Amino acid sequence: MPNDKKSHKSLDLTSSQFDAYKALYSRNVQLPCPNAPILDNLTKFVETDEGIILKTFSKLKVQKPEKNEPSTSTKRFQPHQEPVPGKAKRAAKNVLTRMNTVKGPLAMLQTCMDKNIRIKVLTRNMSGIRGHCSGYLVAFDKHFNIALQDVTEVWTRRKHIKSPALGPADDVDDIPQPRVRIRSSTSKTEECERFIPKLMMRGEHVAVVIATDY
């Protein structure tokens, strides 16, 4: 019985024998005021003559500006001190985007590309027309640089030129060379023909573009 009484005093918050360490691990601790609020923030409580009371906070009402009322930044700055609006970002432009907005003669190339129409391109050399290339248009630009596929190339050359059409054989050993066929020949020249899967043609070599099935 004395031990129980002593144990009861060690768990009594108002007793001088209160053992805080024991109260942390005991389930028999009884609070003097079970409805007391939890002291989680000292600013919530105020000490008065009546004791410690809990303060009540009222929510601050933020006054919203009216629709026609200028904003705070407008009030602080003069019109000439306001930030300068930046320029809108321009859309990226490349060969593919420019092909869709072309006008004039280039519009015919766009039509041939959209409708898969085969075109014939007359090529030139230093002194005149070298030959022509027939194929399907893949891409082009304003300088008439043209990309073709399934190309049949026909050109004329002098008979005494014995080098292959793609240049000296030593430079193109690892590159598959298209087979060149002699279509016709005269005493000085011969007309050659070859098939090329894909061909990129510079605009400076283009003389005339003809849509064969336009």
CSV table of C-alpha atoms in Angstrom, one decimal:
chain,number,residue,atom,x,y,z
A,1,MET,CA,0.0,0.0,0.0
A,2,PRO,CA,2.8,2.5,0.8
A,3,ASN,CA,4.4,1.7,-2.5
A,4,ASP,CA,1.1,2.3,-4.4
A,5,LYS,CA,0.8,5.7,-2.6
A,6,LYS,CA,4.3,6.6,-3.4
A,7,SER,CA,3.8,5.6,-7.0
A,8,HIS,CA,0.6,7.6,-7.2
A,9,LYS,CA,2.5,10.8,-6.0
A,10,SER,CA,5.3,10.3,-8.5
A,11,LEU,CA,2.7,10.5,-11.2
A,12,ASP,CA,0.8,13.4,-9.8
A,13,LEU,CA,1.6,16.6,-11.6
A,14,THR,CA,0.8,18.7,-8.5
A,15,SER,CA,2.9,16.7,-6.1
A,16,SER,CA,6.4,17.7,-5.1
A,17,GLN,CA,7.4,14.0,-5.7
A,18,PHE,CA,6.4,14.0,-9.4
A,19,ASP,CA,8.8,12.0,-11.5
A,20,ALA,CA,8.7,13.3,-15.1
A,21,TYR,CA,10.8,10.5,-16.5
A,22,LYS,CA,8.4,7.9,-15.0
A,23,ALA,CA,5.4,9.8,-16.3
A,24,LEU,CA,6.6,9.6,-19.8
A,25,TYR,CA,6.4,5.8,-19.8
A,26,SER,CA,3.4,5.3,-17.6
A,27,ARG,CA,-0.2,5.0,-18.7
A,28,ASN,CA,-1.7,6.0,-15.4
A,29,VAL,CA,-0.9,9.7,-15.5
A,30,GLN,CA,-4.0,11.8,-15.0
A,31,LEU,CA,-4.0,15.3,-16.2
A,32,PRO,CA,-5.5,17.9,-13.8
A,33,CYS,CA,-7.5,19.4,-16.6
A,34,PRO,CA,-8.2,16.9,-19.4
A,35,ASN,CA,-9.7,19.6,-21.7
A,36,ALA,CA,-6.6,21.8,-21.6
A,37,PRO,CA,-5.4,22.7,-25.1
A,38,ILE,CA,-2.2,21.4,-26.4
A,39,LEU,CA,0.7,23.8,-25.9
A,40,ASP,CA,2.1,23.6,-29.4
A,41,ASN,CA,2.7,27.4,-29.9
A,42,LEU,CA,3.5,29.8,-27.2
A,43,THR,CA,2.1,32.7,-29.1
A,44,LYS,CA,-1.4,31.2,-28.7
A,45,PHE,CA,-1.4,31.7,-24.9
A,46,VAL,CA,-1.5,34.8,-22.8
A,47,GLU,CA,-0.9,35.0,-19.1
A,48,THR,CA,-3.6,37.1,-17.3
A,49,ASP,CA,-4.9,37.6,-13.8
A,50,GLU,CA,-7.3,34.7,-14.3
A,51,GLY,CA,-4.5,32.5,-15.5
A,52,ILE,CA,-3.2,31.4,-18.9
A,53,ILE,CA,-5.8,31.7,-21.6
A,54,LEU,CA,-5.9,30.9,-25.3
A,55,LYS,CA,-5.8,33.8,-27.7
A,56,THR,CA,-8.2,33.8,-30.6
A,57,PHE,CA,-6.9,35.0,-34.0
A,58,SER,CA,-9.1,36.4,-36.6
A,59,LYS,CA,-8.2,35.9,-40.2
A,60,LEU,CA,-6.9,39.0,-41.9
A,61,LYS,CA,-9.2,40.1,-44.7
A,62,VAL,CA,-7.2,40.9,-47.8
A,63,GLN,CA,-8.9,43.6,-49.8
A,64,LYS,CA,-9.0,42.7,-53.5
A,65,PRO,CA,-8.6,45.5,-56.0
A,66,GLU,CA,-11.6,46.3,-58.1
A,67,LYS,CA,-11.6,45.5,-61.8
A,68,ASN,CA,-11.1,49.1,-62.9
A,69,GLU,CA,-8.6,49.8,-60.1
A,70,PRO,CA,-4.9,49.8,-61.3
A,71,SER,CA,-2.6,47.2,-59.9
A,72,THR,CA,0.0,48.0,-57.2
A,73,SER,CA,2.9,48.0,-59.7
A,74,THR,CA,1.0,50.6,-61.8
A,75,LYS,CA,0.6,52.8,-58.7
A,76,ARG,CA,4.3,52.6,-57.9
A,77,PHE,CA,5.7,53.4,-61.4
A,78,GLN,CA,5.1,56.1,-63.9
A,79,PRO,CA,4.0,55.1,-67.4
A,80,HIS,CA,7.5,55.6,-68.8
A,81,GLN,CA,9.0,53.5,-66.0
A,82,GLU,CA,6.9,50.4,-66.8
A,83,PRO,CA,8.7,47.3,-68.1
A,84,VAL,CA,9.1,47.2,-71.9
A,85,PRO,CA,7.2,44.3,-73.4
A,86,GLY,CA,9.5,41.9,-75.2
A,87,LYS,CA,9.1,40.7,-78.7
A,88,ALA,CA,7.2,37.5,-79.4
A,89,LYS,CA,9.3,34.6,-80.4
A,90,ARG,CA,9.3,33.9,-84.1
A,91,ALA,CA,8.5,30.5,-85.4
A,92,ALA,CA,11.5,28.5,-86.5
A,93,LYS,CA,11.9,28.7,-90.3
A,94,ASN,CA,13.7,26.0,-92.4
A,95,VAL,CA,13.5,24.5,-95.8
A,96,LEU,CA,10.5,22.3,-94.9
A,97,THR,CA,8.4,25.2,-93.5
A,98,ARG,CA,9.3,27.5,-96.4
A,99,MET,CA,8.2,25.0,-99.0
A,100,ASN,CA,4.6,25.2,-97.8
A,101,THR,CA,4.4,29.0,-98.3
A,102,VAL,CA,6.1,29.5,-101.6
A,103,LYS,CA,4.5,31.5,-104.5
A,104,GLY,CA,5.1,31.9,-108.1
A,105,PRO,CA,7.2,29.4,-110.1
A,106,LEU,CA,8.2,27.6,-106.9
A,107,ALA,CA,4.5,26.8,-106.2
A,108,MET,CA,4.6,24.5,-109.2
A,109,LEU,CA,7.4,22.5,-107.5
A,110,GLN,CA,5.3,22.3,-104.3
A,111,THR,CA,2.4,20.9,-106.4
A,112,CYS,CA,4.6,18.3,-108.0
A,113,MET,CA,5.9,17.2,-104.7
A,114,ASP,CA,2.5,17.0,-103.1
A,115,LYS,CA,0.9,15.1,-106.0
A,116,ASN,CA,3.9,12.9,-106.6
A,117,ILE,CA,4.3,14.2,-110.2
A,118,ARG,CA,7.5,13.2,-112.0
A,119,ILE,CA,9.6,16.2,-113.2
A,120,LYS,CA,12.3,16.7,-115.8
A,121,VAL,CA,15.2,19.0,-115.0
A,122,LEU,CA,17.5,20.3,-117.8
A,123,THR,CA,21.0,20.7,-116.5
A,124,ARG,CA,23.7,22.9,-117.9
A,125,ASN,CA,27.5,23.0,-118.2
A,126,MET,CA,29.9,25.8,-118.9
A,127,SER,CA,28.8,26.3,-122.5
A,128,GLY,CA,25.2,25.0,-122.8
A,129,ILE,CA,22.8,22.2,-121.9
A,130,ARG,CA,24.5,19.2,-120.6
A,131,GLY,CA,21.5,16.8,-120.3
A,132,HIS,CA,18.4,16.2,-118.2
A,133,CYS,CA,17.4,14.3,-115.1
A,134,SER,CA,13.9,12.8,-114.6
A,135,GLY,CA,12.7,11.9,-111.1
A,136,TYR,CA,10.3,12.5,-108.2
A,137,LEU,CA,10.8,15.7,-106.2
A,138,VAL,CA,11.6,15.3,-102.5
A,139,ALA,CA,12.6,18.8,-101.4
A,140,PHE,CA,13.6,22.2,-102.8
A,141,ASP,CA,14.5,25.7,-101.7
A,142,LYS,CA,14.4,29.3,-103.1
A,143,HIS,CA,17.8,28.8,-104.8
A,144,PHE,CA,16.4,25.9,-106.8
A,145,ASN,CA,18.5,23.4,-105.0
A,146,ILE,CA,16.6,20.2,-105.7
A,147,ALA,CA,16.5,16.7,-104.2
A,148,LEU,CA,15.2,13.9,-106.4
A,149,GLN,CA,14.6,10.2,-106.1
A,150,ASP,CA,14.3,7.4,-108.6
A,151,VAL,CA,16.3,9.5,-111.0
A,152,THR,CA,17.2,8.7,-114.7
A,153,GLU,CA,20.0,10.9,-115.9
A,154,VAL,CA,20.8,11.5,-119.5
A,155,TRP,CA,23.8,13.5,-120.6
A,156,THR,CA,26.2,14.0,-123.5
A,157,ARG,CA,30.0,13.8,-123.4
A,158,ARG,CA,32.9,13.7,-125.7
A,159,LYS,CA,34.2,10.3,-126.8
A,160,HIS,CA,37.8,10.9,-125.8
A,161,ILE,CA,36.8,11.3,-122.0
A,162,LYS,CA,37.4,7.8,-120.7
A,163,SER,CA,36.9,8.5,-117.0
A,164,PRO,CA,33.7,7.2,-115.4
A,165,ALA,CA,30.8,9.5,-114.8
A,166,LEU,CA,31.4,9.8,-111.0
A,167,GLY,CA,35.1,10.7,-111.4
A,168,PRO,CA,38.4,8.8,-111.3
A,169,ALA,CA,38.1,5.2,-110.2
A,170,ASP,CA,40.7,5.6,-107.4
A,171,ASP,CA,38.5,8.1,-105.5
A,172,VAL,CA,35.3,6.0,-105.6
A,173,ASP,CA,36.5,2.4,-104.9
A,174,ASP,CA,34.2,2.1,-101.9
A,175,ILE,CA,31.2,3.8,-103.5
A,176,PRO,CA,28.8,1.7,-105.7
A,177,GLN,CA,28.9,3.3,-109.1
A,178,PRO,CA,25.7,3.4,-111.2
A,179,ARG,CA,25.9,1.5,-114.4
A,180,VAL,CA,26.3,3.8,-117.4
A,181,ARG,CA,24.7,2.8,-120.7
A,182,ILE,CA,25.5,4.4,-124.0
A,183,ARG,CA,22.3,5.3,-125.8
A,184,SER,CA,23.7,6.7,-129.0
A,185,SER,CA,27.0,8.0,-130.3
A,186,THR,CA,28.5,10.1,-133.1
A,187,SER,CA,32.0,10.5,-134.3
A,188,LYS,CA,32.8,13.0,-131.5
A,189,THR,CA,30.2,12.6,-128.8
A,190,GLU,CA,28.1,9.9,-127.1
A,191,GLU,CA,24.8,10.1,-125.2
A,192,CYS,CA,24.9,8.3,-121.8
A,193,GLU,CA,22.2,7.2,-119.4
A,194,ARG,CA,22.3,5.9,-115.8
A,195,PHE,CA,19.9,5.3,-112.9
A,196,ILE,CA,20.5,7.0,-109.5
A,197,PRO,CA,18.3,6.2,-106.5
A,198,LYS,CA,18.7,9.6,-104.9
A,199,LEU,CA,20.3,12.8,-106.3
A,200,MET,CA,21.0,16.2,-104.8
A,201,MET,CA,21.3,18.9,-107.5
A,202,ARG,CA,22.6,22.4,-106.9
A,203,GLY,CA,20.6,25.3,-108.2
A,204,GLU,CA,23.4,26.7,-110.3
A,205,HIS,CA,23.2,23.6,-112.5
A,206,VAL,CA,19.4,23.9,-113.1
A,207,ALA,CA,18.4,25.4,-116.4
A,208,VAL,CA,14.7,24.4,-116.8
A,209,VAL,CA,12.2,22.4,-114.7
A,210,ILE,CA,9.4,20.7,-116.6
A,211,ALA,CA,6.5,18.8,-115.0
A,212,THR,CA,6.0,15.8,-117.3
A,213,ASP,CA,2.5,14.9,-116.1
A,214,TYR,CA,1.3,18.3,-114.7
